[in-house]
mmCIF file of C-alpha atoms and ligand atoms in Angstrom:
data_model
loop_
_atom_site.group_PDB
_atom_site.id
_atom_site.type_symbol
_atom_site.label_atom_id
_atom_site.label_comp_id
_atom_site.label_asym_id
_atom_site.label_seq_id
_atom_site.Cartn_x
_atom_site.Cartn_y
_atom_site.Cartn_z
ATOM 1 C CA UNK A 213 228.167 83.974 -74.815
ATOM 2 C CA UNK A 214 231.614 82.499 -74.318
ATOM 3 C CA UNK A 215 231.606 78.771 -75.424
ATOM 4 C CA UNK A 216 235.051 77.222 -74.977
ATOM 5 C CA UNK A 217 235.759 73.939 -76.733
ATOM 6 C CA UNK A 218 238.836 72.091 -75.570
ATOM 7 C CA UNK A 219 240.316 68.688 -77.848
ATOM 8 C CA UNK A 220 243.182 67.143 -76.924
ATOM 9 C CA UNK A 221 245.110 64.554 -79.652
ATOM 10 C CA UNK A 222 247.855 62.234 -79.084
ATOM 11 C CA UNK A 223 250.196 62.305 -82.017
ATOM 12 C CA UNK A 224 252.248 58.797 -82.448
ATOM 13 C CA UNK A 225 255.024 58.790 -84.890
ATOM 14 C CA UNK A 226 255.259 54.957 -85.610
ATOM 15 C CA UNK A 227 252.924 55.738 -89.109
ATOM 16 C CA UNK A 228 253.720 58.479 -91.235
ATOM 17 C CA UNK A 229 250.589 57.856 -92.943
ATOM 18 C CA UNK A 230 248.841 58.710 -90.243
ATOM 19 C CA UNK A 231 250.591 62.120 -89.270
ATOM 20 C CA UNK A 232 247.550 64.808 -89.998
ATOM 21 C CA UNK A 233 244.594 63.313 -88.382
ATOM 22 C CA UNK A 234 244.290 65.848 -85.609
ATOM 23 C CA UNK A 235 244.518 68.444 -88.163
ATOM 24 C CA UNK A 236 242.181 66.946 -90.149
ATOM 25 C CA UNK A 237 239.954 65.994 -86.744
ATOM 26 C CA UNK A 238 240.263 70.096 -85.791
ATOM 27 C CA UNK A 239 239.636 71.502 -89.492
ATOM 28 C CA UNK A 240 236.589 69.440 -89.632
ATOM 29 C CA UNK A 241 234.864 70.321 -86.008
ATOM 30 C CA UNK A 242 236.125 73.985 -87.220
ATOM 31 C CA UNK A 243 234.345 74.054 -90.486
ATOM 32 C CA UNK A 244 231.022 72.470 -88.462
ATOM 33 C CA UNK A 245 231.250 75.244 -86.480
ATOM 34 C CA UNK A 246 230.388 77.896 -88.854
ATOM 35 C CA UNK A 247 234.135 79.305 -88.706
ATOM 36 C CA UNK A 248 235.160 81.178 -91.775
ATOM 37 C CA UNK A 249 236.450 79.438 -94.853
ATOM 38 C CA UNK A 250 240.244 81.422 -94.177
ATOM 39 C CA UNK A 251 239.945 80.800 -90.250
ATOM 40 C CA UNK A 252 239.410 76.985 -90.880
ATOM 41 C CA UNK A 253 242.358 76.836 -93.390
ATOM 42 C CA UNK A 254 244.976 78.718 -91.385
ATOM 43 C CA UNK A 255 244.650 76.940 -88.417
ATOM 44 C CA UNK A 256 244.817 73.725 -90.674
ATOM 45 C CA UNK A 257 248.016 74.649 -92.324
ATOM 46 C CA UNK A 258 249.924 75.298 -88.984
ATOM 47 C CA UNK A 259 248.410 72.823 -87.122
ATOM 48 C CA UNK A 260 249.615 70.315 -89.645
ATOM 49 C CA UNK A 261 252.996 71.765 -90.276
ATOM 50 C CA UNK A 262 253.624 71.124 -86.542
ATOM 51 C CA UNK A 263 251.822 67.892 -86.342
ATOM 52 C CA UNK A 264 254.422 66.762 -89.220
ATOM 53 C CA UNK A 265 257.509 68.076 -87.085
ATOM 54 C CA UNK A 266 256.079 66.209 -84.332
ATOM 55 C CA UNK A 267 256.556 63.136 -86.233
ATOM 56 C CA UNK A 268 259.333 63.224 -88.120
ATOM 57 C CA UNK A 269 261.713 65.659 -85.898
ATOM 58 C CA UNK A 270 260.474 64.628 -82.043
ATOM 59 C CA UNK A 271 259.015 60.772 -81.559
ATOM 60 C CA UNK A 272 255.023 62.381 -81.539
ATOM 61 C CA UNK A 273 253.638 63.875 -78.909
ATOM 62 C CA UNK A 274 250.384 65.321 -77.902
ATOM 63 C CA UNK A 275 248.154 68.283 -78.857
ATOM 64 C CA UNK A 276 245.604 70.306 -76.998
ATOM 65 C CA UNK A 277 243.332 73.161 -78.892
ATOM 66 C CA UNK A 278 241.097 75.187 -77.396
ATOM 67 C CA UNK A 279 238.353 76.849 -79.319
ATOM 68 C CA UNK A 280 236.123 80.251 -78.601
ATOM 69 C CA UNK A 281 234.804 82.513 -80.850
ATOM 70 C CA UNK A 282 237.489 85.003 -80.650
ATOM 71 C CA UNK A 283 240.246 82.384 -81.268
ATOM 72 C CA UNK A 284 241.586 78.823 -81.810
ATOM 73 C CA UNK A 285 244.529 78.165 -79.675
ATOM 74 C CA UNK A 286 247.030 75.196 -80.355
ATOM 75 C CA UNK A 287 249.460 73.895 -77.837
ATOM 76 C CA UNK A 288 251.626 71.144 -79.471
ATOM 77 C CA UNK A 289 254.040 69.065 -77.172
ATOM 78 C CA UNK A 290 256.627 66.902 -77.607
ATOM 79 C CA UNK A 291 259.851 65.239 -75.517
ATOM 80 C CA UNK A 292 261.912 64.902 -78.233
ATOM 81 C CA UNK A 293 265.367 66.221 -79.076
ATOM 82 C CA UNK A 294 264.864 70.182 -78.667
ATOM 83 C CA UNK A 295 265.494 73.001 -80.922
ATOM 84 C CA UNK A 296 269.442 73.913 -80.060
ATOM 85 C CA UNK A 297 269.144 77.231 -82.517
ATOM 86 C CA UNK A 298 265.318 79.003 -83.053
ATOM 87 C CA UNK A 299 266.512 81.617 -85.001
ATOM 88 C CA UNK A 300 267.769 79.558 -87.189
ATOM 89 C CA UNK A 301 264.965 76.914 -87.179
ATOM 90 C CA UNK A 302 262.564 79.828 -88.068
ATOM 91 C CA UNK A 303 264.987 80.867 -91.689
ATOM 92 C CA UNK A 304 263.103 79.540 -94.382
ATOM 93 C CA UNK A 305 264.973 76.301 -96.130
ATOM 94 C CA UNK A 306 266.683 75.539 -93.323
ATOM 95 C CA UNK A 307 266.100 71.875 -91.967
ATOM 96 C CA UNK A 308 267.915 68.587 -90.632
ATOM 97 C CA UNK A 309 265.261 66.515 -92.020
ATOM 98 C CA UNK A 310 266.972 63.211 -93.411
ATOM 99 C CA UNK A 311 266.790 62.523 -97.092
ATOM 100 C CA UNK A 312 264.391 59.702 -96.665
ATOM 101 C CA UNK A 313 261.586 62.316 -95.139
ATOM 102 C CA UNK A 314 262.462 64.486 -98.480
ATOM 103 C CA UNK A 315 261.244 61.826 -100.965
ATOM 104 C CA UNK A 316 258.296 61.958 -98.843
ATOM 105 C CA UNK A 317 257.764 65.907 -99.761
ATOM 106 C CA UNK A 318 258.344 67.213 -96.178
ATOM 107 C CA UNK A 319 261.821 68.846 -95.193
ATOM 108 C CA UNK A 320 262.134 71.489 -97.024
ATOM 109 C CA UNK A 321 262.278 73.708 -94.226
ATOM 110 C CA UNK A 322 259.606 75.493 -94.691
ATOM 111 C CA UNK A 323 257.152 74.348 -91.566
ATOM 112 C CA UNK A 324 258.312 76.263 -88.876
ATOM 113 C CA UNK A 325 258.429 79.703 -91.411
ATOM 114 C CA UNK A 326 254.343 78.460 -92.451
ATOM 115 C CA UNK A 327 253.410 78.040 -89.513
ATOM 116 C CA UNK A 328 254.849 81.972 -88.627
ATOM 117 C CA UNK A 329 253.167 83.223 -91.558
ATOM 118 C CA UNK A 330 249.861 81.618 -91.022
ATOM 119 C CA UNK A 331 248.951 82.288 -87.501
ATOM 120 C CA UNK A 332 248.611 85.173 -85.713
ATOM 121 C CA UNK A 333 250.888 84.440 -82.632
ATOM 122 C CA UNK A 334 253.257 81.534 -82.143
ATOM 123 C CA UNK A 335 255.683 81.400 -79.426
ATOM 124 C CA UNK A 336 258.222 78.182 -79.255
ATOM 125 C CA UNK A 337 259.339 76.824 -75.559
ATOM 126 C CA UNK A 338 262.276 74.413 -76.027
ATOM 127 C CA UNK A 339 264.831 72.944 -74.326
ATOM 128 C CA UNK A 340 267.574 70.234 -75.077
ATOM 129 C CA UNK A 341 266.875 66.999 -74.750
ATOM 130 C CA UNK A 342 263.562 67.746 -72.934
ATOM 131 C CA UNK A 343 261.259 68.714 -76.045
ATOM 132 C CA UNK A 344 259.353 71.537 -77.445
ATOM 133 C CA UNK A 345 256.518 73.115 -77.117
ATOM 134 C CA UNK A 346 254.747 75.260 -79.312
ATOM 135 C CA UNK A 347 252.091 77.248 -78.742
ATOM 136 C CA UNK A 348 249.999 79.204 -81.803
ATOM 137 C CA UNK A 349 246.985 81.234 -81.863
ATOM 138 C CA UNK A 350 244.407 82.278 -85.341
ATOM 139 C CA UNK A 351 242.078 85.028 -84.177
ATOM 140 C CA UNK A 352 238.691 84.982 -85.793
ATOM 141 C CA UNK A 353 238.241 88.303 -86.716
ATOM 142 C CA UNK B 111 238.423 75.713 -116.289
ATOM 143 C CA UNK B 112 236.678 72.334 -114.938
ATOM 144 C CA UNK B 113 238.011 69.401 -113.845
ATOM 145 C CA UNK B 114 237.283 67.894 -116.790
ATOM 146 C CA UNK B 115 239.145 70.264 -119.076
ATOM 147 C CA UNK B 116 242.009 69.558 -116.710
ATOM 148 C CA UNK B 117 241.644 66.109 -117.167
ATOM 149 C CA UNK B 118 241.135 66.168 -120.634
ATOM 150 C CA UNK B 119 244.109 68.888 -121.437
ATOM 151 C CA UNK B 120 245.736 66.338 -119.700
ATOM 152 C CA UNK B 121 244.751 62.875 -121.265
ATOM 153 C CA UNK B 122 244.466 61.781 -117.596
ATOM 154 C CA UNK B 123 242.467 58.981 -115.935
ATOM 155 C CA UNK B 124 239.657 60.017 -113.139
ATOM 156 C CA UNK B 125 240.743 57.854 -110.067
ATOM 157 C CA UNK B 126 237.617 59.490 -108.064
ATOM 158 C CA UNK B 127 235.484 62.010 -107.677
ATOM 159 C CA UNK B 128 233.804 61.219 -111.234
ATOM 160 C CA UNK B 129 230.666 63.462 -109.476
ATOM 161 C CA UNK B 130 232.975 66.569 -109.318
ATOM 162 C CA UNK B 131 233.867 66.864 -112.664
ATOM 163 C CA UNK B 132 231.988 70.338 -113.593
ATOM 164 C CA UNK B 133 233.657 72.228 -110.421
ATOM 165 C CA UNK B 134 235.879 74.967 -111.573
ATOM 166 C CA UNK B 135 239.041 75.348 -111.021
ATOM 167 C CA UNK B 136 240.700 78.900 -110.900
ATOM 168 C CA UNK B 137 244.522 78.580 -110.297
ATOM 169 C CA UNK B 138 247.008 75.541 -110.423
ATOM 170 C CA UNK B 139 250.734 75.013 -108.225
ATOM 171 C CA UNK B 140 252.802 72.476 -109.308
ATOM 172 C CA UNK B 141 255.575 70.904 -106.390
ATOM 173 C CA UNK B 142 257.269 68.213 -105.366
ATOM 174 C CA UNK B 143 257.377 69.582 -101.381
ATOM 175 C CA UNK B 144 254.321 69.283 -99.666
ATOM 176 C CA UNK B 145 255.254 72.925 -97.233
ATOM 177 C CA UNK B 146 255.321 74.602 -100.663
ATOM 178 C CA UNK B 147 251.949 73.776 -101.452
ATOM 179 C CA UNK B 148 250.751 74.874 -97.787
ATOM 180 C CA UNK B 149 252.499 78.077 -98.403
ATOM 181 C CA UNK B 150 250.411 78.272 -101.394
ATOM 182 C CA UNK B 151 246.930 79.888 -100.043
ATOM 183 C CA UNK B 152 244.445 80.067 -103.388
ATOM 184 C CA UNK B 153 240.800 79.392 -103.817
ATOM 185 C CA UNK B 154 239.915 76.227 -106.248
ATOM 186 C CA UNK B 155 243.147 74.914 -106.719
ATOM 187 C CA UNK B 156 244.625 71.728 -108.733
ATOM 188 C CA UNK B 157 247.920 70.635 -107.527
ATOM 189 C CA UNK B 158 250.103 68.749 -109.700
ATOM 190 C CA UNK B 159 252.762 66.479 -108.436
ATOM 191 C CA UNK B 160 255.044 63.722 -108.737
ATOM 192 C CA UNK B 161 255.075 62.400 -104.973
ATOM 193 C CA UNK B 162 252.591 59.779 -104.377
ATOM 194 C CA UNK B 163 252.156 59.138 -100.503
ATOM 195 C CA UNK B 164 249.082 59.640 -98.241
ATOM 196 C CA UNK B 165 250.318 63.096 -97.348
ATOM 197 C CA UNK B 166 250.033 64.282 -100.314
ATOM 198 C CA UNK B 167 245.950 63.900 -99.889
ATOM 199 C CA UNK B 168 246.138 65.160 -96.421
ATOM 200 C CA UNK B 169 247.979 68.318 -97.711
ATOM 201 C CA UNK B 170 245.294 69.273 -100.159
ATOM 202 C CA UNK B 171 242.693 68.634 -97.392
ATOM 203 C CA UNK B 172 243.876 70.751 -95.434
ATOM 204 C CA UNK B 173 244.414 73.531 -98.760
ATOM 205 C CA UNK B 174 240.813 72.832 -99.756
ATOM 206 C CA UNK B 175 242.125 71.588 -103.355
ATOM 207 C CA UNK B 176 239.527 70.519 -105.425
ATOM 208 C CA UNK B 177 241.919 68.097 -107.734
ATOM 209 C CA UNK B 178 245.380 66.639 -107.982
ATOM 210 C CA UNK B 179 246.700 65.395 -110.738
ATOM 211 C CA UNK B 180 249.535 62.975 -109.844
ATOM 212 C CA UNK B 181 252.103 63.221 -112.986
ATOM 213 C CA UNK B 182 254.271 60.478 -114.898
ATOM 214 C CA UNK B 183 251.639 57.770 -114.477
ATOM 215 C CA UNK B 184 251.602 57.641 -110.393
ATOM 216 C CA UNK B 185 249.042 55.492 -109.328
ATOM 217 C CA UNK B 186 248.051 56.146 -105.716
ATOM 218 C CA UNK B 187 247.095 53.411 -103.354
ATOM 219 C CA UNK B 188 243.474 52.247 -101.841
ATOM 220 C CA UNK B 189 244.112 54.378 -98.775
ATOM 221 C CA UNK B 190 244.621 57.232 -100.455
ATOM 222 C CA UNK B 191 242.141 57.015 -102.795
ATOM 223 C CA UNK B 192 239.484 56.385 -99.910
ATOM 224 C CA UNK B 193 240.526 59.768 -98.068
ATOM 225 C CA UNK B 194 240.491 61.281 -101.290
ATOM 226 C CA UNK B 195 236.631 60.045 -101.523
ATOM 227 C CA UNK B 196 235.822 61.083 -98.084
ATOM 228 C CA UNK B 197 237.260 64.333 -98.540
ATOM 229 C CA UNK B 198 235.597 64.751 -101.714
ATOM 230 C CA UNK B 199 238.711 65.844 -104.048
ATOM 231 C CA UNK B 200 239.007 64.368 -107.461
ATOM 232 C CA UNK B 201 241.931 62.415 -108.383
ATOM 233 C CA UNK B 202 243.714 62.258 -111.872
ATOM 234 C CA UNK B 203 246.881 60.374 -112.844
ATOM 235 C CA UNK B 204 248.129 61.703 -116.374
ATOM 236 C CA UNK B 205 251.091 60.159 -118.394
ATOM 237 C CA UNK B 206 253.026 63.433 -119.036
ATOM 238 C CA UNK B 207 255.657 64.681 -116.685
ATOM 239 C CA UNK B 208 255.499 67.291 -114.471
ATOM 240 C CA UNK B 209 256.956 70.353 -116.848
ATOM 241 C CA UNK B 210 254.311 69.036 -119.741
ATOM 242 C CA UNK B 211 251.634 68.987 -117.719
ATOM 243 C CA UNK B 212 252.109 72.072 -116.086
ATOM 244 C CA UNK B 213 252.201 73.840 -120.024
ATOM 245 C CA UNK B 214 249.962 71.795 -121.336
ATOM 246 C CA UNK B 215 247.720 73.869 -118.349
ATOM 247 C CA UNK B 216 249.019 76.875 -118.667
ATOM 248 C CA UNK B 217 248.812 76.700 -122.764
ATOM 249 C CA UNK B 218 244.673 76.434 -121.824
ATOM 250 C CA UNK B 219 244.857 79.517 -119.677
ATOM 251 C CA UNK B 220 245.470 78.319 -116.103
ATOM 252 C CA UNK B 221 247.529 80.434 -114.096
ATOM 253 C CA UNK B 222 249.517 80.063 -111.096
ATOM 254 C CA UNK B 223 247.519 83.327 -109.067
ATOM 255 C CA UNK B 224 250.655 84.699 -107.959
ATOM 256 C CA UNK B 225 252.995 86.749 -110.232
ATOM 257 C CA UNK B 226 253.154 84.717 -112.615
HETATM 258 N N1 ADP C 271 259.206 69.617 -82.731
HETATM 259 C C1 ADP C 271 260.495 69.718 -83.075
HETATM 260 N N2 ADP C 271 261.454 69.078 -82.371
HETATM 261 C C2 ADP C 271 262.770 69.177 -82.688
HETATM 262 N N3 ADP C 271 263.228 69.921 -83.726
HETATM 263 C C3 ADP C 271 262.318 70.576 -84.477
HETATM 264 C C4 ADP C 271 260.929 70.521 -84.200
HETATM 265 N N4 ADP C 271 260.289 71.307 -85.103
HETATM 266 C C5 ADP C 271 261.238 71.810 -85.896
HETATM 267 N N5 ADP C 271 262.461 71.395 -85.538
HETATM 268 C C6 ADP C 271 263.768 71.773 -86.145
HETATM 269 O O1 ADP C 271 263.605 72.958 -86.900
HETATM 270 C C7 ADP C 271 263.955 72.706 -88.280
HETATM 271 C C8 ADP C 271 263.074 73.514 -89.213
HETATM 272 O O2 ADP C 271 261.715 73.084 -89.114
HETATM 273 P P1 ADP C 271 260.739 73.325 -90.353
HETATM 274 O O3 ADP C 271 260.790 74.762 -90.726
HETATM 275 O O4 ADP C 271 259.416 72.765 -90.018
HETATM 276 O O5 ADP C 271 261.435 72.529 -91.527
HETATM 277 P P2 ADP C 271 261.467 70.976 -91.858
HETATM 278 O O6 ADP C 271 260.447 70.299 -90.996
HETATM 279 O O7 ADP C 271 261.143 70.914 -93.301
HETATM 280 O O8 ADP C 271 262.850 70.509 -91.547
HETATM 281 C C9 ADP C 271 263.823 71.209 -88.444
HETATM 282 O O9 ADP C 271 264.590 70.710 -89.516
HETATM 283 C C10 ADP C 271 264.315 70.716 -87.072
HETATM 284 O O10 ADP C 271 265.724 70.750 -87.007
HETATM 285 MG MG1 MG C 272 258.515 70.955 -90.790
#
């Protein structure tokens, strides 16, 4: 059997209040599905750790998961400002978040390293003033 | 622990989730930055905190934390409270800071599950 599920989410960044409802759209389909209780949470924590840098580092954007047995795949897209230095993006505490996203509990620079540790592949496609992309598997099993 | 030793260790007020009050709780993180607390991966978890903002329910969502306790007297907003609801997580608001609360906790045996 090889069911394929494919959701696609467009992420606006005029509410912060609203940043998380894919996530929360994916986690909940996810848990429906029968997927296990660490599966469900990991691809929650890195799918909203790059739904919040959607918002508050590019202007939103959109994302499109695709769901099998074997894996959930997340492909999050934006056109904002780029990433000039990955390697650097990627060391924990590092971030250009302003203070005013800080008092909101985000920007502590810890997203992009989360979102390493808690998925099983990630690979980041950016470019300068184009936008990034980021793309991030969770096998199953 | 249960929620409701937390809450009463805590003198705190139930916001919601009044019907979740016998669920144990096994380990506790206390933070002020929401990507700590999703770095944080334990089962039956109360977060503690001093922020007050809707992410702050959408983070423990997405942890599968059964209560927060929002310190200094931080009363969250209708929005919040309603995601709370539909999510089913309890919500306490206690008087004592952060670095009481977190002893007062600790004092009745809650740990942080790390290496603490
Ligand atoms: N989608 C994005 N677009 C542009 N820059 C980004 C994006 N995601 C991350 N970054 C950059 O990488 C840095 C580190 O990201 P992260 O680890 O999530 O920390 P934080 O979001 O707390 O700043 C950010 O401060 C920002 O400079
Ligand atoms: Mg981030």
């Amino acid at each position: 059997m090889s069911v394929s599920i494919r959701l696609s989410y467009t992420v606006s960044s005029d509410d912060f209040t609203r940043a998380g409802e894919a996530s929360s759209d994916v986690k909940g389909k996810l848990k429906k599905l029968g997927f296990s209780p660490d599966v469900v949470r990991r691809v929650a924590i890195v799918m909203y750790e790059g739904e919040i840098n959607m918002v508050i580092h590019a202007s939103g954007g959109k994302i499109e998961v695709t769901i099998t047995e074997e894996e959930i795949e997340m492909r999050l897209m934006d056109t904002g400002p780029g990433i000039a230095d990955i390697d650097m993006a990627m060391q924990e505490g590092y971030s250009t978040a302003p203070d005013a996203i800080r008092t909101l509990g985000f920007g502590a620079g810890m997203g992009l390293p989360n979102m390493k540790k808690y998925s099983d592949e990630m690979e980041i496609d950016t470019k300068i003033g184009v936008g990034t992309t980021v793309r991030m598997k969770v096998v199953t099993k | 622990m249960t929620v409701k030793e937390v809450c009463d260790t805590l003198n705190a007020k139930v916001i919601c989730g009044q019907e979740h009050m016998d669920r144990d709780v096994h380990t506790a993180c206390g933070s002020d930055m929401l990507s700590d607390v999703l770095a944080f991966v334990k089962d039956q978890s109360v977060l503690l905190t001093g922020l007050c903002n809707q992410q702050v329910i959408r983070t423990a969502e997405m942890m599968d934390i059964i209560c927060i306790v929002f310190v200094r007297g931080k009363g969250p907003d209708r929005a919040m409270i309603d995601l709370a609801s539909e999510q089913g997580i309890v919500i306490l608001t206690t008087n004592h800071r952060m670095f009481s609360a977190c002893g007062l906790l600790y004092e009745k045996g809650l740990r942080g599950g790390g290496s603490d």
